[in-house]
C-alpha cells in the first residue's frame, strides 16, 4: 500500500535485500519495482500468517492492512473483518512466536469531543466512522496483548499522509487526489469545508517515525500508542497553492 512499500525499501536498505517479506492480496502490477520478495497473504487467514512467519523466520510484523474511512463506510462488514479480525490474527501470531508488532492507528480514532489543539496521547476517543472505531479497537487490543501476554506492541496515530501514491479512500486523501485531478482535468470537488484544518505528514517523515519507533528499546517507552504529526493545512490553502 501507500506506506508499506516505502518502508520496505528503507528496511531492505538498512538490513539487507532479503530482510523483508512483503505480502498483500493482489498481483504485483507492471512497473512496481519497489515490490520485492513478495507473497500472497490473506490477513483473515491466521494459519497463513503463522506459516509466513515460520517459513520466513520473521521477528517483526508490520501490519498496514486496513480499509480506510471512506471505503470502510461503504462496506462496514468487510471493514470489521479486515480491521478487527485481521488485527486479532496478527496479535495472536505475535503472541505465539514472541514477535515485535507495529500496527498504525490514525487521527480518525479521535472524535468531535477530542481536544483539537495539542491533542494528548491519552484522551477522549469517540470516533464516528467504522474505521476510527476499528482503530480504537486495535489500539486497546494491542495494549491488552502487551499487558497480558508481554507482546511488544507498538502503535503510532498517523495524520494524513502526503505521497505520490494514488489515494486509497481515506478522509485526508483529498490532499493527494487534488493534485491528480488538477493535472488530469483541472477541476477538483472536495467533500470537506474549505476551512477544515487537518494534520498531515510527508511520507518520508512518516517512514522515519516508524523506523525510529521500532528501533527504540522497550525500556524507553512509557506507553504503547503515541500521536505523531508534521503540519496542518486546509483544502482552501492547498487549492490556492496549486492555482498559483
Coordinates of C-alpha atoms in Angstrom, one line a residue:
X1 CA 0.0 0.0 0.0
X2 CA 0.8 3.7 0.3
X3 CA 3.2 3.3 3.3
X4 CA 4.3 -0.4 3.2
X5 CA 6.3 -0.2 0.0
X6 CA 8.3 2.9 1.1
X7 CA 9.0 1.4 4.5
X8 CA 10.0 -1.9 3.0
X9 CA 12.5 -0.1 0.7
X10 CA 14.1 1.6 3.7
X11 CA 14.2 -1.6 5.8
X12 CA 15.9 -3.5 2.9
X13 CA 18.5 -0.7 2.6
X14 CA 19.2 -0.9 6.4
X15 CA 19.1 -4.6 7.0
X16 CA 19.7 -6.3 3.6
X17 CA 17.8 -7.2 0.5
X18 CA 16.4 -10.4 1.9
X19 CA 15.4 -8.8 5.3
X20 CA 11.8 -8.0 4.3
X21 CA 8.9 -10.2 3.3
X22 CA 6.1 -8.2 1.6
X23 CA 2.5 -9.5 1.4
X24 CA -0.8 -8.5 0.0
X25 CA -3.9 -10.0 -1.7
X26 CA -3.4 -8.7 -5.2
X27 CA -0.9 -9.3 -8.0
X28 CA 2.1 -7.0 -8.4
X29 CA 1.5 -4.7 -11.3
X30 CA 4.0 -4.0 -14.1
X31 CA 6.3 -1.2 -13.1
X32 CA 6.1 -1.8 -9.3
X33 CA 9.8 -2.2 -9.0
X34 CA 9.8 -1.4 -5.3
X35 CA 7.9 -4.7 -4.6
X36 CA 10.4 -7.4 -3.8
X37 CA 10.3 -10.8 -2.0
X38 CA 6.6 -10.8 -2.4
X39 CA 4.0 -13.4 -1.3
X40 CA 0.2 -13.6 -1.4
X41 CA -1.3 -13.5 2.1
X42 CA -4.8 -13.0 3.3
X43 CA -4.8 -11.3 6.6
X44 CA -8.1 -13.1 7.6
X45 CA -6.3 -16.4 7.4
X46 CA -4.5 -16.8 10.7
X47 CA -2.9 -20.1 9.7
X48 CA -1.4 -18.4 6.6
X49 CA 0.1 -15.6 8.7
X50 CA 1.6 -18.3 11.0
X51 CA 3.1 -20.2 8.1
X52 CA 4.6 -17.0 6.6
X53 CA 6.2 -16.1 10.0
X54 CA 7.7 -19.6 10.4
X55 CA 8.9 -20.1 6.9
X56 CA 10.2 -16.5 6.6
X57 CA 11.9 -16.6 10.1
X58 CA 10.1 -13.4 10.8
X59 CA 10.8 -11.5 14.1
X60 CA 8.8 -8.3 13.5
X61 CA 5.3 -7.8 12.0
X62 CA 4.3 -4.5 10.4
X63 CA 0.6 -4.6 9.8
X64 CA -0.6 -1.9 7.4
X65 CA -3.6 -3.8 6.1
X66 CA -6.9 -1.9 6.6
X67 CA -10.0 -0.5 4.9
X68 CA -9.7 3.3 5.2
X69 CA -12.5 5.7 6.3
X70 CA -14.4 6.3 3.1
X71 CA -14.1 2.8 1.8
X72 CA -15.0 1.3 5.2
X73 CA -18.2 3.3 5.4
X74 CA -19.3 1.8 2.1
X75 CA -18.7 -1.8 3.3
X76 CA -18.9 -2.0 7.1
X77 CA -19.0 -5.8 7.4
X78 CA -15.7 -6.1 5.4
X79 CA -14.2 -3.3 7.4
X80 CA -14.9 -5.1 10.6
X81 CA -13.4 -8.3 9.3
X82 CA -10.2 -6.7 7.9
X83 CA -9.6 -4.0 10.5
X84 CA -10.6 -6.1 13.6
X85 CA -10.3 -9.8 12.8
X86 CA -7.1 -9.0 10.9
X87 CA -5.6 -7.3 13.9
X88 CA -6.6 -10.1 16.2
X89 CA -5.0 -12.7 13.9
X90 CA -1.7 -10.7 13.8
X91 CA -1.6 -10.3 17.6
X92 CA -2.3 -14.0 18.1
X93 CA 0.6 -14.9 15.8
X94 CA 2.9 -12.3 17.6
X95 CA 1.9 -13.8 20.9
X96 CA 2.7 -17.4 19.9
X97 CA 6.1 -16.5 18.3
X98 CA 7.1 -13.7 20.6
X99 CA 7.3 -11.1 17.8
X100 CA 7.5 -7.4 17.9
X101 CA 4.4 -5.9 16.1
X102 CA 3.7 -2.5 14.8
X103 CA 0.1 -1.6 13.9
X104 CA -0.6 2.1 13.0
X105 CA -3.6 3.9 14.2
X106 CA -5.0 7.2 12.9
X107 CA -6.3 10.6 13.9
X108 CA -9.6 9.0 12.8
X109 CA -9.6 7.3 16.2
X110 CA -10.5 10.6 17.7
X111 CA -13.9 12.2 17.6
X112 CA -15.6 15.6 17.9
X113 CA -15.1 15.5 21.7
X114 CA -11.3 15.2 21.4
X115 CA -9.2 18.3 22.2
X116 CA -8.0 19.7 18.8
X117 CA -5.1 21.7 20.0
X118 CA -2.0 19.8 21.4
X119 CA -4.1 16.6 21.4
X120 CA -2.8 14.4 24.3
X121 CA -1.7 10.8 23.7
X122 CA -4.3 9.7 26.2
X123 CA -7.6 11.5 25.6
X124 CA -11.3 11.1 24.8
X125 CA -11.8 8.8 21.8
X126 CA -15.3 8.7 20.4
X127 CA -14.9 8.2 16.6
X128 CA -17.9 8.5 14.2
X129 CA -16.6 6.1 11.5
X130 CA -16.2 2.4 11.5
X131 CA -12.5 3.0 10.5
X132 CA -12.0 5.1 13.6
X133 CA -13.9 2.6 15.8
X134 CA -11.8 -0.3 14.5
X135 CA -8.6 1.6 15.1
X136 CA -9.5 2.3 18.8
X137 CA -10.1 -1.5 19.0
X138 CA -6.6 -2.2 17.5
X139 CA -5.0 0.2 20.0
X140 CA -6.7 -1.3 23.0
X141 CA -6.4 -4.9 21.9
X142 CA -2.7 -4.4 21.3
X143 CA -2.2 -2.8 24.7
X144 CA -4.1 -5.7 26.2
X145 CA -1.8 -8.2 24.5
X146 CA 1.2 -6.3 25.8
X147 CA -0.1 -6.2 29.4
X148 CA -1.5 -9.8 29.4
X149 CA 1.0 -11.7 27.3
X150 CA 4.0 -9.4 27.0
X151 CA 3.7 -8.8 23.3
X152 CA 6.0 -6.0 22.1
X153 CA 3.1 -4.0 20.6
X154 CA 3.8 -0.5 19.2
X155 CA 1.4 2.0 17.6
X156 CA 1.5 5.5 16.1
X157 CA -1.6 7.5 15.3
X158 CA -0.8 8.8 11.8
X159 CA -2.3 12.0 10.4
X160 CA -3.0 12.3 6.7
X161 CA 0.0 11.1 4.7
X162 CA 1.1 13.0 1.6
X163 CA 2.8 10.9 -1.1
X164 CA 2.8 10.3 -4.8
X165 CA 0.9 7.1 -4.4
X166 CA -2.7 7.2 -5.6
X167 CA -5.2 7.8 -2.8
X168 CA -6.8 4.8 -1.0
X169 CA -10.1 6.1 0.3
X170 CA -9.2 8.0 3.5
X171 CA -10.6 11.3 4.6
X172 CA -7.3 13.1 4.2
X173 CA -6.6 11.6 0.8
X174 CA -8.2 14.6 -0.8
X175 CA -4.8 16.3 -0.4
X176 CA -3.3 13.7 -2.8
X177 CA -6.3 13.4 -5.2
X178 CA -6.4 17.2 -5.7
X179 CA -3.0 17.0 -7.4
X180 CA -4.1 14.2 -9.7
X181 CA -7.3 16.0 -10.7
X182 CA -5.5 19.3 -11.2
X183 CA -3.2 17.6 -13.7
X184 CA -5.9 15.4 -15.4
X185 CA -9.0 17.6 -15.6
X186 CA -8.1 21.0 -14.0
X187 CA -11.1 20.6 -11.6
X188 CA -11.5 19.1 -8.1
X189 CA -14.5 18.8 -5.9
X190 CA -13.6 18.5 -2.2
X191 CA -16.0 16.8 0.3
X192 CA -14.6 18.9 3.2
X193 CA -15.4 22.5 4.1
X194 CA -12.7 24.9 2.7
X195 CA -11.6 25.9 6.2
X196 CA -11.3 22.3 7.6
X197 CA -7.8 22.2 9.2
X198 CA -6.4 18.7 9.3
X199 CA -2.9 17.4 10.4
X200 CA -0.7 16.0 7.7
X201 CA 2.7 14.4 7.3
X202 CA 5.0 13.8 4.3
X203 CA 5.5 10.1 3.6
X204 CA 9.3 10.1 4.2
X205 CA 8.8 11.7 7.6
X206 CA 6.2 9.1 8.4
X207 CA 8.6 6.3 7.4
X208 CA 11.3 7.8 9.6
X209 CA 9.0 7.9 12.5
X210 CA 8.2 4.2 12.2
X211 CA 11.9 3.3 11.9
X212 CA 12.9 5.3 14.9
X213 CA 9.9 3.9 16.9
X214 CA 10.8 0.3 16.0
X215 CA 14.4 0.9 16.9
X216 CA 13.6 2.3 20.4
X217 CA 14.3 0.0 23.3
X218 CA 11.3 -1.3 25.3
X219 CA 12.6 0.4 28.4
X220 CA 12.4 3.8 26.6
X221 CA 8.7 3.5 26.0
X222 CA 6.3 4.9 28.7
X223 CA 3.3 3.7 26.7
X224 CA 2.4 1.7 23.6
X225 CA 0.5 4.3 21.5
X226 CA 1.7 7.8 20.6
X227 CA 0.5 10.7 18.4
X228 CA 2.7 11.8 15.5
X229 CA 2.3 14.6 13.1
X230 CA 4.1 17.1 10.8
X231 CA 2.0 20.1 9.8
X232 CA -1.6 21.2 9.1
X233 CA -3.5 23.0 6.3
X234 CA -7.0 23.4 4.9
X235 CA -8.4 22.5 1.5
X236 CA -8.6 26.2 0.6
X237 CA -4.9 26.7 1.3
X238 CA -3.7 23.8 -0.8
X239 CA -6.1 24.7 -3.7
X240 CA -4.7 28.2 -3.6
X241 CA -1.1 27.0 -3.8
X242 CA -2.0 24.7 -6.7
X243 CA -3.7 27.6 -8.6
X244 CA -0.5 29.6 -8.2

